[in-house]
CSV table of C-alpha atoms in Angstrom, one decimal:
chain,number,residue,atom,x,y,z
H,27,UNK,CA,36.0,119.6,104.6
H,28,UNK,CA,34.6,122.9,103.1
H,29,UNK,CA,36.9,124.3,100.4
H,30,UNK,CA,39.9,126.7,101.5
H,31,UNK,CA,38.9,130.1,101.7
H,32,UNK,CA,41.5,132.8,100.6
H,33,UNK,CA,42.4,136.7,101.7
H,34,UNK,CA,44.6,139.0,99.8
H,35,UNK,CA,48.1,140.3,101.1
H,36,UNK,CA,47.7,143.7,101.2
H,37,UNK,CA,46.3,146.6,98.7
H,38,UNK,CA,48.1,145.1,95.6
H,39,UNK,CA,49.6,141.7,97.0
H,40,UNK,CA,49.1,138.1,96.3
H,41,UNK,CA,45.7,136.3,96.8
H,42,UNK,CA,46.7,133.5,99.4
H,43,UNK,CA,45.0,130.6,101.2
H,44,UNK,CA,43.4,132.2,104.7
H,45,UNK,CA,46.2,129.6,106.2
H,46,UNK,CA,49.7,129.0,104.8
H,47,UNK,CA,52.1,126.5,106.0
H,48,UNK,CA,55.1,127.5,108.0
H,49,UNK,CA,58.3,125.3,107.2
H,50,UNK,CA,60.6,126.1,109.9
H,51,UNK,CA,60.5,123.2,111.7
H,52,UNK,CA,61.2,120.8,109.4
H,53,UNK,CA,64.9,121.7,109.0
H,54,UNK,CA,65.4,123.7,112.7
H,55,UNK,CA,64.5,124.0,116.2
H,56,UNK,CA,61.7,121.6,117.1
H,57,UNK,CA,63.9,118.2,117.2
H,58,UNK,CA,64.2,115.1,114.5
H,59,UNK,CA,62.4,115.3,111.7
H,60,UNK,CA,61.1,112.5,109.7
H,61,UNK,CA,62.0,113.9,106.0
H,62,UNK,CA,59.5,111.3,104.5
H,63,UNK,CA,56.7,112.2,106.5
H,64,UNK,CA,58.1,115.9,105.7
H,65,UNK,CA,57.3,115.7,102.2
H,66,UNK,CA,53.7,114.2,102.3
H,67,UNK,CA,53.0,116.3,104.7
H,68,UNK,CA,53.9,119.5,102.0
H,69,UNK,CA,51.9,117.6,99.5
H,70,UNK,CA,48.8,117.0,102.2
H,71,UNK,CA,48.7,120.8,103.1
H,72,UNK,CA,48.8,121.9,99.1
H,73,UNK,CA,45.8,118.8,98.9
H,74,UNK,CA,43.4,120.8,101.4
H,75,UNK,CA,44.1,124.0,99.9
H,76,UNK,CA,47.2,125.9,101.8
H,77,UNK,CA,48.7,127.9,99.2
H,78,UNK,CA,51.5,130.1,100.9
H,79,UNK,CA,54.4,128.5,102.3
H,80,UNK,CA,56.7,130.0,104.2
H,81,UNK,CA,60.7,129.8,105.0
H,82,UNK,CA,64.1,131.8,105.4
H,83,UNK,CA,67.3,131.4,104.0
H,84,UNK,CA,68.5,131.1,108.2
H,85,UNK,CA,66.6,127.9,108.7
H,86,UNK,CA,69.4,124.7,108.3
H,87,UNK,CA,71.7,127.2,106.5
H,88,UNK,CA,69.6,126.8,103.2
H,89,UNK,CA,68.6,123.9,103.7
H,90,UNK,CA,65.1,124.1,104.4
H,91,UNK,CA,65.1,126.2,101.1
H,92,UNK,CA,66.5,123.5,99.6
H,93,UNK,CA,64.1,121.3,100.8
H,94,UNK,CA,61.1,122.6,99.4
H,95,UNK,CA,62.5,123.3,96.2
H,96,UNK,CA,61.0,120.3,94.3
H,97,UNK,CA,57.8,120.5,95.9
H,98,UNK,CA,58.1,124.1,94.8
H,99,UNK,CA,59.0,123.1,91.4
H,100,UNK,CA,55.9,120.6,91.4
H,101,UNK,CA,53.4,123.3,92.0
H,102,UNK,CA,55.0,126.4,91.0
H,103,UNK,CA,52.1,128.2,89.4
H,104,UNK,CA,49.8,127.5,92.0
H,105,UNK,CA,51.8,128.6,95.5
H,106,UNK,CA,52.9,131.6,96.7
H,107,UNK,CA,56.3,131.1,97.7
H,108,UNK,CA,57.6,133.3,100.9
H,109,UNK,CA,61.3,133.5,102.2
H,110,UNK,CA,63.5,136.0,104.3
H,111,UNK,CA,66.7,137.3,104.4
H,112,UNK,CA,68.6,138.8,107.5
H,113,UNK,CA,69.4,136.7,109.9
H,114,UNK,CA,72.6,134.9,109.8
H,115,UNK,CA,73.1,131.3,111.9
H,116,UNK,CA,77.0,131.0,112.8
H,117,UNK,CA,78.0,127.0,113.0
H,118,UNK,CA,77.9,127.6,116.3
H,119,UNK,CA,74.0,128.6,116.3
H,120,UNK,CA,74.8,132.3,116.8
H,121,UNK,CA,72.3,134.8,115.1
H,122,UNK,CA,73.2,138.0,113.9
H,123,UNK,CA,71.1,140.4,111.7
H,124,UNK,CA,72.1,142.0,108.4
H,125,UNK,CA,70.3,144.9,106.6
H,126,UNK,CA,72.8,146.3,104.5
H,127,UNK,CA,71.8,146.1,100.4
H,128,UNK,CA,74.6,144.5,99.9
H,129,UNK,CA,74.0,141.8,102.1
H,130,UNK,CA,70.5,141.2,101.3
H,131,UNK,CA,71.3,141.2,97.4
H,132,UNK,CA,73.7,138.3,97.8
H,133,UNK,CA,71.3,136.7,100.0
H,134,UNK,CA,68.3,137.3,97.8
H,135,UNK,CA,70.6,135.6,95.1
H,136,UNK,CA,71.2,132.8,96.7
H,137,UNK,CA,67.5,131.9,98.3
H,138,UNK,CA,66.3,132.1,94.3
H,139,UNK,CA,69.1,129.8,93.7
H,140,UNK,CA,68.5,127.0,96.6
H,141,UNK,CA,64.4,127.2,95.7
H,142,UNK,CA,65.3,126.9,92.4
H,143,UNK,CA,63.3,130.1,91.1
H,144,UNK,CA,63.3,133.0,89.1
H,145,UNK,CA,61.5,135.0,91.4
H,146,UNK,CA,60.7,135.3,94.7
H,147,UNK,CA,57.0,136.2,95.5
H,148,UNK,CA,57.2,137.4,99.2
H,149,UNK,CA,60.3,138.4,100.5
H,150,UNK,CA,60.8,139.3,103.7
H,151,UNK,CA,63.1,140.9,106.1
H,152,UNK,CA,63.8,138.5,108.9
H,153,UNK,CA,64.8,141.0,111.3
H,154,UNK,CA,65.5,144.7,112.0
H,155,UNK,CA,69.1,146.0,111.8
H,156,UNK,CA,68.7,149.7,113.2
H,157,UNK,CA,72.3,150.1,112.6
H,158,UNK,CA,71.0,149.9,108.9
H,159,UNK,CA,68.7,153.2,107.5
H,160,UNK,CA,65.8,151.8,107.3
H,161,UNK,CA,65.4,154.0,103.2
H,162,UNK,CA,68.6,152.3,102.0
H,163,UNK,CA,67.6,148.5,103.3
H,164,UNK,CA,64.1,149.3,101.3
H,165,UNK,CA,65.4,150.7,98.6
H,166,UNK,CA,67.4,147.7,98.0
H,167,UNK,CA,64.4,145.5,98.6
H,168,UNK,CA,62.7,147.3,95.7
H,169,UNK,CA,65.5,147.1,93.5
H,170,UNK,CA,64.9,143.5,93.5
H,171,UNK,CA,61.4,143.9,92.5
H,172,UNK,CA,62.4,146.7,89.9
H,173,UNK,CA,65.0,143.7,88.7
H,174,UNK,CA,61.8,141.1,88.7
H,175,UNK,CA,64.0,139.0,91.5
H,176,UNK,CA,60.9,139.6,93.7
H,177,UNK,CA,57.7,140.2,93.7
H,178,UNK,CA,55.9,141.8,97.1
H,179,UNK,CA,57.9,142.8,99.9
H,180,UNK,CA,57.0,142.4,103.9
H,181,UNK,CA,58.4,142.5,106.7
H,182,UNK,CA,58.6,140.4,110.0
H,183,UNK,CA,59.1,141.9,113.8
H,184,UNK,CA,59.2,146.0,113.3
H,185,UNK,CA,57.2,148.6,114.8
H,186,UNK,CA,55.1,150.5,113.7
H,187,UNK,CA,56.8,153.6,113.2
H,188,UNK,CA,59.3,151.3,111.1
H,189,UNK,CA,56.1,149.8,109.1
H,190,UNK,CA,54.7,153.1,108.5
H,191,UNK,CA,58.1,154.1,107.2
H,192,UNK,CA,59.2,151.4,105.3
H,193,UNK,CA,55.5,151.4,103.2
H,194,UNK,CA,55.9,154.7,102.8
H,195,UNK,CA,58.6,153.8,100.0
H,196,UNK,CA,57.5,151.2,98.4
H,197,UNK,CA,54.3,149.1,99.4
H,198,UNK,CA,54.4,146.3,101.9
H,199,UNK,CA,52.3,143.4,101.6
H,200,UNK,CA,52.7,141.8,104.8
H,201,UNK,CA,53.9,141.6,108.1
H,202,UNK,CA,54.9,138.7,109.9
H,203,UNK,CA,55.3,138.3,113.7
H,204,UNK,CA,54.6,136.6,116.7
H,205,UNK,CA,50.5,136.2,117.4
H,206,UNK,CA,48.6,133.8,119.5
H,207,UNK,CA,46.8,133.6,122.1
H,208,UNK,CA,49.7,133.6,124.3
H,209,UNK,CA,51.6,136.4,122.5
H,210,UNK,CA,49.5,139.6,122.1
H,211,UNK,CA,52.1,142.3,122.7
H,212,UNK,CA,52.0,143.4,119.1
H,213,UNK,CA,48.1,144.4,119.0
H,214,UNK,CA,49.0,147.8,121.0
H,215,UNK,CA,51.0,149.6,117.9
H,216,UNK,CA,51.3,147.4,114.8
H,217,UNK,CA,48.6,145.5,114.2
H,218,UNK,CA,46.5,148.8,114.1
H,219,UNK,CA,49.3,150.3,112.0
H,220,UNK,CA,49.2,147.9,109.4
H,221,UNK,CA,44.8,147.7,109.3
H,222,UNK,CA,45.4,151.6,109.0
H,223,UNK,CA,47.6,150.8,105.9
H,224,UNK,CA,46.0,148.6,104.2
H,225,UNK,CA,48.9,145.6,105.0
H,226,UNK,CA,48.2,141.8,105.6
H,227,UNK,CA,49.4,140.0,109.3
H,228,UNK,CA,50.5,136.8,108.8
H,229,UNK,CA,51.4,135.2,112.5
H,230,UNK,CA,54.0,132.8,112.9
H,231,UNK,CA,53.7,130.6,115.9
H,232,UNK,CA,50.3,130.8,116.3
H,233,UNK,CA,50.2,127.7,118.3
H,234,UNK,CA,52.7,129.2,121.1
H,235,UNK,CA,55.2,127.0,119.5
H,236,UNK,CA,53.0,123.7,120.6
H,237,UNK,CA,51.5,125.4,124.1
H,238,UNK,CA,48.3,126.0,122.4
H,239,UNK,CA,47.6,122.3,121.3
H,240,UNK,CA,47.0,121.1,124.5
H,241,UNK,CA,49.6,118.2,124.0
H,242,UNK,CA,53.2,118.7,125.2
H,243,UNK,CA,55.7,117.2,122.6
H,244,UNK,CA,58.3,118.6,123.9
H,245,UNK,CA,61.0,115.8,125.1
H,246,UNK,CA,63.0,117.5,127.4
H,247,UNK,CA,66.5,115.9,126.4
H,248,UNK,CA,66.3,116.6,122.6
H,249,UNK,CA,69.6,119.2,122.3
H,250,UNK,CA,67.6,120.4,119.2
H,251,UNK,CA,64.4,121.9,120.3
H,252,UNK,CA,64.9,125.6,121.0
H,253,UNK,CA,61.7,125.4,124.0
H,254,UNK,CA,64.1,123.5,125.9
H,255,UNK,CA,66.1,126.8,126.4
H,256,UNK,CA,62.7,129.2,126.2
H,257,UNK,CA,61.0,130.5,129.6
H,258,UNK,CA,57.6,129.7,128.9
H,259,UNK,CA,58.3,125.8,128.6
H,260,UNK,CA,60.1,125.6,131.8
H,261,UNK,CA,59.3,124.6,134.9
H,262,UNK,CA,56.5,126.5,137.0
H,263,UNK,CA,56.0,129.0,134.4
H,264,UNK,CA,55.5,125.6,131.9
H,265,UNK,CA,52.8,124.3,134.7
H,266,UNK,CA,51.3,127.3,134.9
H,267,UNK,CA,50.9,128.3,131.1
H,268,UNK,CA,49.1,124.4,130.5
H,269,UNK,CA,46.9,125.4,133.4
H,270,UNK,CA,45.8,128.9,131.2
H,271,UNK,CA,44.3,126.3,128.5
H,272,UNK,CA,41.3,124.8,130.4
H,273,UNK,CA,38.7,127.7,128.4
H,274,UNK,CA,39.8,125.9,124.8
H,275,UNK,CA,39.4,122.7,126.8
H,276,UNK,CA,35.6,123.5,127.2
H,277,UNK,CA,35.2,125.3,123.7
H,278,UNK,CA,36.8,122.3,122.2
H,279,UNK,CA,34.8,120.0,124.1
H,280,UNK,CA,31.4,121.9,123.5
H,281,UNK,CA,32.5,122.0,119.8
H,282,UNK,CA,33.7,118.9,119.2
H,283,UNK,CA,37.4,120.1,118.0
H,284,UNK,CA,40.7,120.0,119.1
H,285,UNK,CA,42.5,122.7,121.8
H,286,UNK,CA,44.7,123.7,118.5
H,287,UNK,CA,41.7,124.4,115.8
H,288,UNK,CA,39.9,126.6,119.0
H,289,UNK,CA,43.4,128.4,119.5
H,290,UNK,CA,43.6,129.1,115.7
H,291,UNK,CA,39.9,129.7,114.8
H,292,UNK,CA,40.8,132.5,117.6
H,293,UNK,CA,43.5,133.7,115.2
H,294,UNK,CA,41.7,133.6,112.2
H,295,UNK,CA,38.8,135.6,113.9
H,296,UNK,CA,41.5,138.8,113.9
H,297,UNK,CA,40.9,139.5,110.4
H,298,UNK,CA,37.1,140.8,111.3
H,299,UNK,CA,38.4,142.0,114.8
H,300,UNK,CA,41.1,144.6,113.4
H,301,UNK,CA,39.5,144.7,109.4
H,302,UNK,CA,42.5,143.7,107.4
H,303,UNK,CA,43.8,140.0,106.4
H,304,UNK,CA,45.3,137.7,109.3
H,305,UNK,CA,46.8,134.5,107.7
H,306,UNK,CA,48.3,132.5,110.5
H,307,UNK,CA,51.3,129.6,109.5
H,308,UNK,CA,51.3,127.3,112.0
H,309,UNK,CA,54.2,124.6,111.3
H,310,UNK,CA,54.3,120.9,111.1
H,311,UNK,CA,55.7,117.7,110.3
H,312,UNK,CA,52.5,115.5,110.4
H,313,UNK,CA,49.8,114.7,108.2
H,314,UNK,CA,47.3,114.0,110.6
H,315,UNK,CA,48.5,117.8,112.4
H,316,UNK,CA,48.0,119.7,109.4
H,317,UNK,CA,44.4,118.4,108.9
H,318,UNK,CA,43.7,119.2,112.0
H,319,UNK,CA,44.9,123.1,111.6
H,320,UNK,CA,43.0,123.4,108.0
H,321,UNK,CA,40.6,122.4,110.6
H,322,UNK,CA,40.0,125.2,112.1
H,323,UNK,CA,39.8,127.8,109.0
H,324,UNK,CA,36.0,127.1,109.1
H,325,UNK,CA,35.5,127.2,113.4
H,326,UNK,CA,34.1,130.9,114.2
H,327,UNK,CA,33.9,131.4,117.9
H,328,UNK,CA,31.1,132.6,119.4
H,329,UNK,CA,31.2,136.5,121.5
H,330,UNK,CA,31.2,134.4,125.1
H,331,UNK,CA,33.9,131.9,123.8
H,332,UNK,CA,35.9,134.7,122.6
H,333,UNK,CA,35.4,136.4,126.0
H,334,UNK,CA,36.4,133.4,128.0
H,335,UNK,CA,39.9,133.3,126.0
H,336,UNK,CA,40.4,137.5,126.2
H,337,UNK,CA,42.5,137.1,129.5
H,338,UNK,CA,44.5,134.5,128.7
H,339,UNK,CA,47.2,136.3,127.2
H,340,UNK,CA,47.7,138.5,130.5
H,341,UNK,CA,48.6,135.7,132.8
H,342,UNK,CA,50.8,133.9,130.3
H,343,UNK,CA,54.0,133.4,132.6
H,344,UNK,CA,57.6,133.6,130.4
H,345,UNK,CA,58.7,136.4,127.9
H,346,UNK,CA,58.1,134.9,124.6
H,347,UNK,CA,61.7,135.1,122.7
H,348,UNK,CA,64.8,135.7,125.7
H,349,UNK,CA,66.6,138.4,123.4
H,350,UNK,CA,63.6,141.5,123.0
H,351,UNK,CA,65.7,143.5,120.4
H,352,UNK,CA,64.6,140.4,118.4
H,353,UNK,CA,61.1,141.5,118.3
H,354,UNK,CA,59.5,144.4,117.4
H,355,UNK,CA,58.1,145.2,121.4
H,356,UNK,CA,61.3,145.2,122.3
H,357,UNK,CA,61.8,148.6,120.1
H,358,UNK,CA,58.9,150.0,120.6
């Protein structure tokens, strides 16, 4: 496997692996995890060269923080540790969004305590607040890097009138949202707003949460999988989004890879399609899966393979998260 290849966040941010590692789904909302299979897996990816890794203080309560925090401590100087704050869980599995400085001060407190850091790298707002000005929920954020609590800032799910803004006080490294080939809605505004800034994307879910592997591992009476309650996974609209994946059937066939590496070598491909760095994090529990996803960092699709997947995300059947003030294309 050829060495990782890495991109920059930003004008000034942290020089990452062109694939991190989201965490997410070891603590919440993909069913059981096997924690032993967890942590080699976290070892595996750092093997092949995935240097960012990427969690919130919302996933488990904490508890994903605190599960990465001796692998974090076992590598500290060679990964690029990313977390959120924003988003609060209720016992009940409520979410509610916090801006407010004060909030987000308490919370960045307690992410560097659970990680078991002096300093965050990335930290991100989960979600937007526009009950909150978006100067005073920035300002804050730079207070933590004036304080040496953090060290680049980004932002996940705004527009881009709130990017624009937000960079405008203090520079943004990144922004994370949605982006696969079954979620493209954020290409018409913020994608072009952060190339025209000079501001990473780094995609979460850039498997479609599993659609885009061509395998279903979904079991439909596991309580704990959030696609058992999301559109997209349901019925017809599940039948007809599986149908939409016979093109990466062919490219994967003609290229002797997997339905996944075609879907994220399309991802990947973004950062010379819009001219500034795309760093996907696709998520998982497996050894054997996350092989498979470093994979793909060195598949470049060809212009008619690329053309064959360009309608895909048109006919994709299901709104991608059920509550839109959640994502930036809700606000727009």
């Amino acid at each position: 496997m050829e060495a990782m290849k890495t991109l920059q966040l930003g004008t000034d941010g942290p020089i990452v692996s062109a694939q991190g590692f989201g965490a997410m789904g070891i603590s919440v909302g993909y069913g059981d995890t096997d924690l032993t299979e967890a942590r080699a897996t976290l070892e595996h990816a750092f093997e092949l060269g995935i240097t960012l890794f990427d969690t919130a203080d919302a996933y488990g309560f904490g508890e994903n923080e605190r599960f990465l925090a001796p692998f974090f401590a076992a590598h500290r100087d060679e990964l690029v540790i990313a977390t959120k704050f924003g988003l609060n869980r209720a016992p009940d599995g409520e979410l509610t969004i916090h801006n407010d400085p004060a909030y987000l001060r308490a919370a960045a407190d307690a992410s560097l305590q659970r990680l078991g850091v002096d300093e965050i790298d990335l930290y991100y707002m989960h979600r937007r607040d526009p009950a909150v000005p978006l100067e005073e929920m920035v300002g804050a954020m730079a207070e933590l890097v004036a304080a040496g609590k953090v060290k680049h800032l980004g932002l996940s799910e705004v527009t881009a009138d709130e990017l624009a803004t937000a960079h405008a006080i203090h520079p943004i490294a990144a922004v994370e949202s949605e982006w696969s080939l079954f979620s493209r809605d954020i290409e018409r505004q913020v994608v072009p707003a952060a190339a025209r800034l000079g501001i990473a994307m780094v995609p979460y879910s850039p498997l479609g949460r599993g659609l885009l592997t061509g395998v279903n591992h979904v079991d439909p009476k596991a309580t704990n999988d959030v696609r058992n309650t999301m559109s997209r996974f349901q019925g017809a609209n599940g039948e007809a989004n599986q149908a939409l994946l016979e093109p990466l059937r062919k490219i994967a066939e003609t290229r002797q890879a997997t339905v996944a590496q075609v879907a994220l070598a399309w991802v990947h491909q973004r950062t010379a399609v819009w001219g500034t760095s795309v760093v996907p994090i696709p998520g998982t529990r497996s050894r054997t899966r996350v092989e498979e996803n470093v994979g793909a960092v060195g598949l470049t699709l060809d212009d008619a393979e690329l053309a064959a997947l360009e309608p895909i995300a048109a006919e994709v059947a299901g709104a991608r998260w059920d509550d839109p003030s959640f994502i930036s294309s809700g606000r727009e």
